[in-house]
CSV table of C-alpha atoms and ligand atoms in Angstrom, one decimal:
chain,number,residue,atom,x,y,z
K,1383,MET,CA,18.5,365.0,137.7
K,1384,ASP,CA,15.2,363.7,140.7
K,1385,PHE,CA,13.5,367.1,141.2
K,1386,THR,CA,11.4,367.1,144.7
K,1387,THR,CA,8.7,369.7,144.1
K,1388,LEU,CA,8.7,369.3,140.6
K,1389,LEU,CA,7.9,366.8,138.3
K,1390,TYR,CA,9.7,366.9,134.9
K,1391,THR,CA,8.6,364.2,131.7
K,1392,PRO,CA,10.6,364.5,129.0
K,1393,ASP,CA,7.9,362.4,125.7
K,1394,LYS,CA,8.8,363.4,122.7
K,1395,GLY,CA,10.6,366.4,122.1
K,1396,VAL,CA,8.3,367.8,125.0
K,1397,ALA,CA,9.7,368.0,128.4
K,1398,THR,CA,6.6,368.5,130.4
K,1399,ILE,CA,7.6,370.5,134.1
K,1400,THR,CA,4.6,369.6,136.6
K,1401,LEU,CA,5.1,371.6,139.3
K,1402,ASN,CA,4.2,369.0,142.1
K,1403,ARG,CA,2.9,370.7,146.1
K,1404,PRO,CA,-1.0,370.0,145.4
K,1405,ASP,CA,-2.1,370.5,149.1
K,1406,VAL,CA,-0.3,374.2,149.2
K,1407,LEU,CA,-1.4,375.0,145.5
K,1408,ASN,CA,1.9,374.9,144.4
K,1409,ALA,CA,3.4,377.6,146.8
K,1410,LEU,CA,7.0,379.0,145.7
K,1411,THR,CA,9.2,377.0,148.1
K,1412,SER,CA,13.5,378.2,147.9
K,1413,VAL,CA,13.8,374.5,147.1
K,1414,MET,CA,11.1,375.5,144.4
K,1415,ARG,CA,12.6,377.8,142.6
K,1416,ASN,CA,16.5,376.5,141.8
K,1417,GLU,CA,14.1,372.6,141.0
K,1418,LEU,CA,12.3,374.6,138.6
K,1419,ARG,CA,15.5,376.7,137.1
K,1420,GLN,CA,17.6,374.2,136.9
K,1421,ALA,CA,14.5,372.6,135.0
K,1422,PHE,CA,14.6,374.7,133.0
K,1423,GLU,CA,18.5,374.7,132.1
K,1424,GLN,CA,18.3,371.0,131.9
K,1425,ALA,CA,15.7,371.6,128.8
K,1426,GLY,CA,18.3,374.4,127.3
K,1427,ALA,CA,20.3,371.6,127.5
K,1428,ASP,CA,18.7,368.8,126.1
K,1429,ASP,CA,19.2,368.5,121.5
K,1430,ASP,CA,15.9,366.3,122.3
K,1431,VAL,CA,13.6,369.6,124.3
K,1432,ARG,CA,12.2,371.6,121.6
K,1433,ALA,CA,9.1,372.5,123.7
K,1434,VAL,CA,8.4,373.3,127.2
K,1435,VAL,CA,5.4,373.1,129.0
K,1436,LEU,CA,4.1,374.4,132.6
K,1437,THR,CA,1.7,372.9,134.7
K,1438,GLY,CA,0.8,372.7,137.9
K,1439,GLY,CA,-0.5,369.1,139.4
K,1440,GLY,CA,-4.2,369.0,141.6
K,1441,ARG,CA,-6.0,372.1,141.7
K,1442,GLY,CA,-3.5,375.3,141.3
K,1443,PHE,CA,-1.0,376.5,139.1
K,1444,CYS,CA,0.8,378.0,142.0
K,1445,ALA,CA,0.2,380.5,144.6
K,1446,GLY,CA,2.9,382.6,144.7
K,1447,GLN,CA,5.7,382.8,147.3
K,1448,ASP,CA,4.6,379.7,150.0
K,1449,LEU,CA,3.7,381.9,153.4
K,1450,ARG,CA,4.5,379.2,155.6
K,1451,GLU,CA,8.7,380.4,154.7
K,1452,ARG,CA,7.2,384.4,156.2
K,1453,THR,CA,7.0,383.5,159.4
K,1454,ASP,CA,7.0,387.6,160.4
K,1455,ALA,CA,7.7,390.3,158.4
K,1456,PRO,CA,9.4,391.8,157.3
K,1457,THR,CA,11.2,389.0,155.6
K,1458,PRO,CA,14.9,389.1,156.2
K,1459,GLY,CA,17.0,390.8,153.3
K,1460,VAL,CA,13.8,389.5,150.5
K,1461,GLY,CA,15.4,392.0,147.6
K,1462,ALA,CA,18.5,389.9,147.7
K,1463,THR,CA,16.1,386.5,147.1
K,1464,VAL,CA,14.4,388.3,144.7
K,1465,ARG,CA,17.4,389.0,142.7
K,1466,GLN,CA,19.2,385.6,143.4
K,1467,GLU,CA,16.1,382.7,143.2
K,1468,TYR,CA,12.8,384.2,141.3
K,1469,ASN,CA,14.6,386.7,138.7
K,1470,PRO,CA,16.8,384.1,137.8
K,1471,LEU,CA,14.8,381.4,137.0
K,1472,ILE,CA,12.3,384.2,134.8
K,1473,LEU,CA,14.9,384.9,133.0
K,1474,ALA,CA,16.6,381.4,132.1
K,1475,MET,CA,12.2,380.6,131.3
K,1476,ARG,CA,12.8,383.7,129.0
K,1477,GLN,CA,16.1,383.9,127.9
K,1478,LEU,CA,15.7,379.3,126.7
K,1479,PRO,CA,15.1,379.8,122.9
K,1480,LYS,CA,12.8,376.8,123.5
K,1481,PRO,CA,9.0,377.4,123.6
K,1482,VAL,CA,7.9,377.4,126.7
K,1483,ILE,CA,3.9,376.9,127.3
K,1484,ALA,CA,1.9,377.3,131.2
K,1485,ALA,CA,-1.0,375.2,130.5
K,1486,VAL,CA,-2.9,377.1,132.8
K,1487,ASN,CA,-4.8,374.2,135.4
K,1488,GLY,CA,-5.8,375.8,138.3
K,1489,VAL,CA,-5.1,379.5,139.8
K,1490,ALA,CA,-2.0,381.4,138.9
K,1491,ALA,CA,-1.2,383.8,141.2
K,1492,GLY,CA,1.1,385.8,143.0
K,1493,ALA,CA,4.0,384.5,141.6
K,1494,GLY,CA,2.8,382.3,140.2
K,1495,CYS,CA,1.3,384.5,137.7
K,1496,SER,CA,4.1,385.6,137.6
K,1497,LEU,CA,5.6,382.2,136.1
K,1498,ALA,CA,2.3,382.0,133.6
K,1499,LEU,CA,3.4,385.4,132.1
K,1500,ALA,CA,7.0,384.6,131.6
K,1501,CYS,CA,5.9,381.3,129.9
K,1502,ASP,CA,5.8,382.4,126.0
K,1503,LEU,CA,1.6,380.6,125.5
K,1504,ILE,CA,-0.8,380.4,127.9
K,1505,VAL,CA,-3.7,378.1,128.1
K,1506,ALA,CA,-6.3,377.6,130.4
K,1507,ALA,CA,-9.0,375.7,131.4
K,1508,GLU,CA,-12.3,377.5,131.9
K,1509,SER,CA,-11.8,377.2,135.4
K,1510,ALA,CA,-8.9,378.7,135.9
K,1511,THR,CA,-8.1,381.9,137.7
K,1512,PHE,CA,-5.1,385.3,137.6
K,1513,LEU,CA,-4.6,386.3,140.4
K,1514,GLU,CA,-2.0,389.9,141.3
K,1515,ALA,CA,-2.1,388.8,144.5
K,1516,PHE,CA,0.4,390.8,145.4
K,1517,VAL,CA,-1.2,393.3,146.9
K,1518,ASN,CA,-3.5,391.4,149.2
K,1519,ILE,CA,-0.5,391.0,151.3
K,1520,GLY,CA,0.6,394.5,151.5
K,1521,LEU,CA,3.5,393.2,148.5
K,1522,VAL,CA,4.7,394.8,145.0
K,1523,PRO,CA,4.7,392.5,141.4
K,1524,ASP,CA,7.5,390.5,141.2
K,1525,SER,CA,9.2,388.1,138.7
K,1526,GLY,CA,8.2,389.8,135.9
K,1527,SER,CA,4.6,391.3,136.4
K,1528,SER,CA,4.8,394.8,135.9
K,1529,PHE,CA,7.1,394.7,133.0
K,1530,PHE,CA,4.7,392.0,130.5
K,1531,LEU,CA,1.5,392.9,132.4
K,1532,PRO,CA,0.6,396.0,130.9
K,1533,TYR,CA,2.9,395.0,128.3
K,1534,LEU,CA,0.1,392.1,127.9
K,1535,VAL,CA,-3.2,395.0,128.0
K,1536,GLY,CA,-1.8,397.1,128.7
K,1537,TYR,CA,-1.5,399.9,131.0
K,1538,ALA,CA,-5.4,401.0,132.6
K,1539,ARG,CA,-5.4,396.7,133.0
K,1540,ALA,CA,-2.8,395.7,133.8
K,1541,ALA,CA,-2.8,398.6,136.9
K,1542,GLU,CA,-6.5,397.6,137.7
K,1543,MET,CA,-5.9,394.7,138.3
K,1544,ALA,CA,-2.0,395.3,140.0
K,1545,PHE,CA,-3.3,397.7,141.8
K,1546,LEU,CA,-6.9,395.3,142.8
K,1547,GLY,CA,-5.5,392.1,143.5
K,1548,GLU,CA,-9.2,390.2,142.3
K,1549,ARG,CA,-9.1,387.0,140.1
K,1550,VAL,CA,-9.7,387.5,136.1
K,1551,PRO,CA,-11.1,384.5,134.7
K,1552,ALA,CA,-9.7,382.5,132.1
K,1553,THR,CA,-12.0,383.7,129.6
K,1554,GLY,CA,-11.4,387.8,130.8
K,1555,ALA,CA,-7.7,387.0,130.6
K,1556,LEU,CA,-8.6,385.5,126.9
K,1557,GLU,CA,-10.6,389.0,126.2
K,1558,MET,CA,-7.9,391.5,127.5
K,1559,GLY,CA,-5.6,389.2,126.0
K,1560,LEU,CA,-3.9,387.8,128.9
K,1561,ILE,CA,-3.5,384.5,127.2
K,1562,ASN,CA,-4.5,383.1,124.1
K,1563,ARG,CA,-6.1,380.0,124.4
K,1564,VAL,CA,-9.4,378.5,127.6
K,1565,VAL,CA,-10.4,375.3,126.7
K,1566,PRO,CA,-13.0,373.4,128.6
K,1567,ASP,CA,-11.0,371.7,131.7
K,1568,GLY,CA,-10.7,367.5,130.8
K,1569,GLU,CA,-9.0,368.4,127.5
K,1570,LEU,CA,-6.9,371.3,129.2
K,1571,GLN,CA,-3.3,368.9,129.0
K,1572,SER,CA,-4.4,367.4,126.4
K,1573,ALA,CA,-4.2,370.7,124.1
K,1574,ALA,CA,-1.7,372.0,126.2
K,1575,GLN,CA,0.1,368.8,124.7
K,1576,ALA,CA,-0.6,369.0,121.4
K,1577,LEU,CA,0.4,372.3,120.6
K,1578,ALA,CA,4.2,372.3,122.3
K,1579,GLY,CA,3.9,368.8,119.9
K,1580,ARG,CA,2.7,371.6,116.9
K,1581,LEU,CA,6.3,374.0,118.3
K,1582,ALA,CA,8.6,370.8,118.7
K,1583,ALA,CA,8.0,370.6,115.2
K,1584,LEU,CA,9.1,373.0,114.1
K,1585,PRO,CA,12.1,375.2,112.8
K,1586,THR,CA,13.5,374.7,117.0
K,1587,LYS,CA,16.3,377.3,115.9
K,1588,ALA,CA,13.9,379.7,113.8
K,1589,ILE,CA,11.7,379.7,116.6
K,1590,GLY,CA,14.6,380.3,119.7
K,1591,GLN,CA,15.4,383.1,117.4
K,1592,THR,CA,12.2,384.2,116.8
K,1593,LYS,CA,11.6,383.9,120.6
K,1594,ARG,CA,15.0,386.3,121.0
K,1595,GLN,CA,14.4,389.0,118.7
K,1596,LEU,CA,10.9,389.2,120.8
K,1597,ASN,CA,12.3,389.9,124.2
K,1598,LEU,CA,14.7,392.2,122.5
K,1599,ALA,CA,11.8,393.9,120.7
K,1600,LEU,CA,10.5,394.8,123.8
K,1601,ALA,CA,10.3,398.5,125.5
K,1602,ALA,CA,12.0,398.5,128.9
K,1603,THR,CA,14.7,395.7,130.0
K,1604,LEU,CA,13.5,392.8,131.6
K,1605,GLU,CA,16.7,392.6,133.8
K,1606,ALA,CA,16.0,396.8,134.5
K,1607,VAL,CA,12.2,395.9,134.9
K,1608,LEU,CA,13.5,393.0,137.3
K,1609,GLU,CA,15.2,395.1,139.3
K,1610,GLU,CA,13.3,397.5,140.0
K,1611,GLU,CA,11.0,394.5,141.7
K,1612,ALA,CA,13.9,393.5,143.8
K,1613,ARG,CA,14.0,396.8,145.0
K,1614,GLY,CA,10.5,397.6,146.4
K,1615,GLN,CA,9.9,394.2,147.2
K,1616,GLU,CA,12.0,395.2,149.6
K,1617,MET,CA,11.5,398.8,150.8
K,1618,ALA,CA,7.1,396.7,150.4
K,1619,THR,CA,8.5,394.2,152.7
K,1620,GLN,CA,9.3,396.2,155.1
K,1621,THR,CA,5.5,398.4,155.7
K,1622,ALA,CA,3.1,397.3,158.6
K,1623,ASP,CA,0.8,397.0,156.0
K,1624,HIS,CA,2.6,393.4,154.8
K,1625,ARG,CA,3.4,392.3,158.5
K,1626,GLU,CA,-1.4,392.5,158.7
K,1627,GLY,CA,-1.3,390.9,155.4
K,1628,LEU,CA,0.9,387.9,156.7
K,1629,GLN,CA,-1.7,387.9,159.7
K,1630,ALA,CA,-5.2,387.9,158.3
K,1631,PHE,CA,-3.8,384.8,155.2
K,1632,ARG,CA,-2.6,383.4,159.3
K,1633,GLU,CA,-5.4,384.1,160.7
K,1634,LYS,CA,-8.0,383.3,157.9
K,1635,ARG,CA,-9.7,387.0,158.0
K,1636,PRO,CA,-9.8,389.7,155.3
K,1637,PRO,CA,-6.6,392.4,156.2
K,1638,LYS,CA,-7.4,395.5,157.6
K,1639,PHE,CA,-4.3,397.4,156.1
K,1640,SER,CA,-2.9,401.1,157.9
K,1641,GLY,CA,-1.3,402.9,155.0
K,1642,ARG,CA,1.7,402.0,156.8
F,2991,LIG,O1,8.3,387.0,150.6
F,2991,LIG,C1,9.1,387.4,149.0
F,2991,LIG,O2,9.7,386.8,148.8
F,2991,LIG,C2,8.4,388.4,148.7
F,2991,LIG,C3,7.7,387.6,146.9
F,2991,LIG,C4,6.6,387.7,147.0
F,2991,LIG,C5,6.0,386.7,145.7
F,2991,LIG,C6,4.9,386.5,145.6
F,2991,LIG,O3,3.8,385.8,145.0
F,2991,LIG,S1,3.3,387.1,146.7
F,2991,LIG,C7,1.9,386.8,146.6
F,2991,LIG,C8,2.4,385.6,147.2
F,2991,LIG,N1,0.6,384.8,147.2
F,2991,LIG,C9,-0.7,384.8,147.8
F,2991,LIG,O4,-0.2,386.2,148.7
F,2991,LIG,C10,-1.3,384.4,147.6
F,2991,LIG,C11,-2.0,383.8,148.6
F,2991,LIG,N2,-3.3,382.5,148.7
F,2991,LIG,C12,-4.6,383.1,148.6
F,2991,LIG,O5,-4.3,384.2,148.3
F,2991,LIG,C13,-5.6,382.1,147.6
F,2991,LIG,O6,-4.8,381.2,148.3
F,2991,LIG,C14,-5.3,381.8,146.8
F,2991,LIG,C15,-6.2,382.9,145.3
F,2991,LIG,C16,-3.7,381.1,145.8
F,2991,LIG,C17,-6.4,380.2,146.4
F,2991,LIG,O7,-7.7,380.3,147.4
F,2991,LIG,P1,-7.8,379.6,147.4
F,2991,LIG,O8,-9.1,379.1,148.0
F,2991,LIG,O9,-8.9,378.4,145.5
F,2991,LIG,O10,-7.9,378.2,148.5
F,2991,LIG,P2,-6.9,377.8,150.0
F,2991,LIG,O11,-8.0,377.0,150.5
F,2991,LIG,O12,-7.3,380.0,150.5
F,2991,LIG,O13,-5.8,377.5,149.2
F,2991,LIG,C18,-5.7,376.1,149.4
F,2991,LIG,C19,-4.7,376.6,151.5
F,2991,LIG,O14,-3.0,376.2,150.6
F,2991,LIG,C20,-4.4,376.5,152.2
F,2991,LIG,O15,-4.2,375.1,152.9
F,2991,LIG,P3,-4.9,374.8,153.9
F,2991,LIG,O16,-5.6,376.0,154.3
F,2991,LIG,O17,-5.6,373.8,153.1
F,2991,LIG,O18,-4.2,373.6,154.3
F,2991,LIG,C21,-4.2,377.5,152.1
F,2991,LIG,O19,-3.4,378.2,153.4
F,2991,LIG,C22,-2.5,377.8,151.4
F,2991,LIG,N3,-2.0,378.1,150.1
F,2991,LIG,C23,-2.4,379.2,149.7
F,2991,LIG,N4,-1.7,380.0,148.9
F,2991,LIG,C24,-0.9,379.4,149.7
F,2991,LIG,C25,-0.5,378.5,150.8
F,2991,LIG,N5,0.2,378.5,151.0
F,2991,LIG,C26,1.6,378.9,150.9
F,2991,LIG,N6,1.6,380.0,150.4
F,2991,LIG,C27,-0.3,380.4,149.5
F,2991,LIG,N7,0.6,381.2,148.7
């Protein structure tokens, strides 16, 4: 299948999906979300693909929702967008019975951070950063961040990342257990491919079932948290603070939140 917003490259058992909107740090549009889900489905349907690498083209991994699609707040029907586009993508990644590795080459922000966290393993370049950017524009974590984050790093660190919306460098992310490995920038893709190649040579059906069991073992259901996130995002997009956050982003100035 031909994609317009990403590259899909199957090679020796590993499908590499490269987000390909580098000018906006691979910010997610509606088209991109749908293509990404299709790419994961394609990887799932191809028996020759036994591991997947997700990475970003250019200097960013993914800057989350493309804010240029969000001209005015409240965005109409954002809960539906989260339910119909973001949530199926996260579920497709997590339910894929094959290992998915994020090769985080730069900033992973907002839903871009969620995308990385939805992968099974995360390898990051030394210069990569992780940012729960939602609060900076008056929104709440979505796309599974509020499910994966406390599970990976514990409540206190999750709350700090989600409340403060500050960039966490790759080394800090490794220390807190958010990610698996940090490698020098120039070695990221080869390290991720080597790991994926290793995984692709393992018993794929057993790895797929292991992934299923590990996901089943998580305390709350992902579906329940995803639904709560969609409801919360619907609420957050109605706020004055989100409107202010979007405006400040466009005007390249710090936002002045009113608490409304
Ligand atoms: O509405 C809904 O659907 C609800 C769902 C929401 C899910 C979410 O993901 S909400 C969170 C959305 N993302 C953000 O709020 C992040 C916004 N971006 C940033 O905070 C910063 O750009 C970064 C920290 C990610 C990177 O900073 P920096 O200094 O490395 O790069 P930059 O100069 O800010 O960005 C480079 C370009 O990418 C720039 O364009 P320009 O000025 O060169 O033409 C910038 O506008 C663009 N860009 C960055 N992020 C986005 C973006 N364009 C559109 N959407 C973005 N999210």
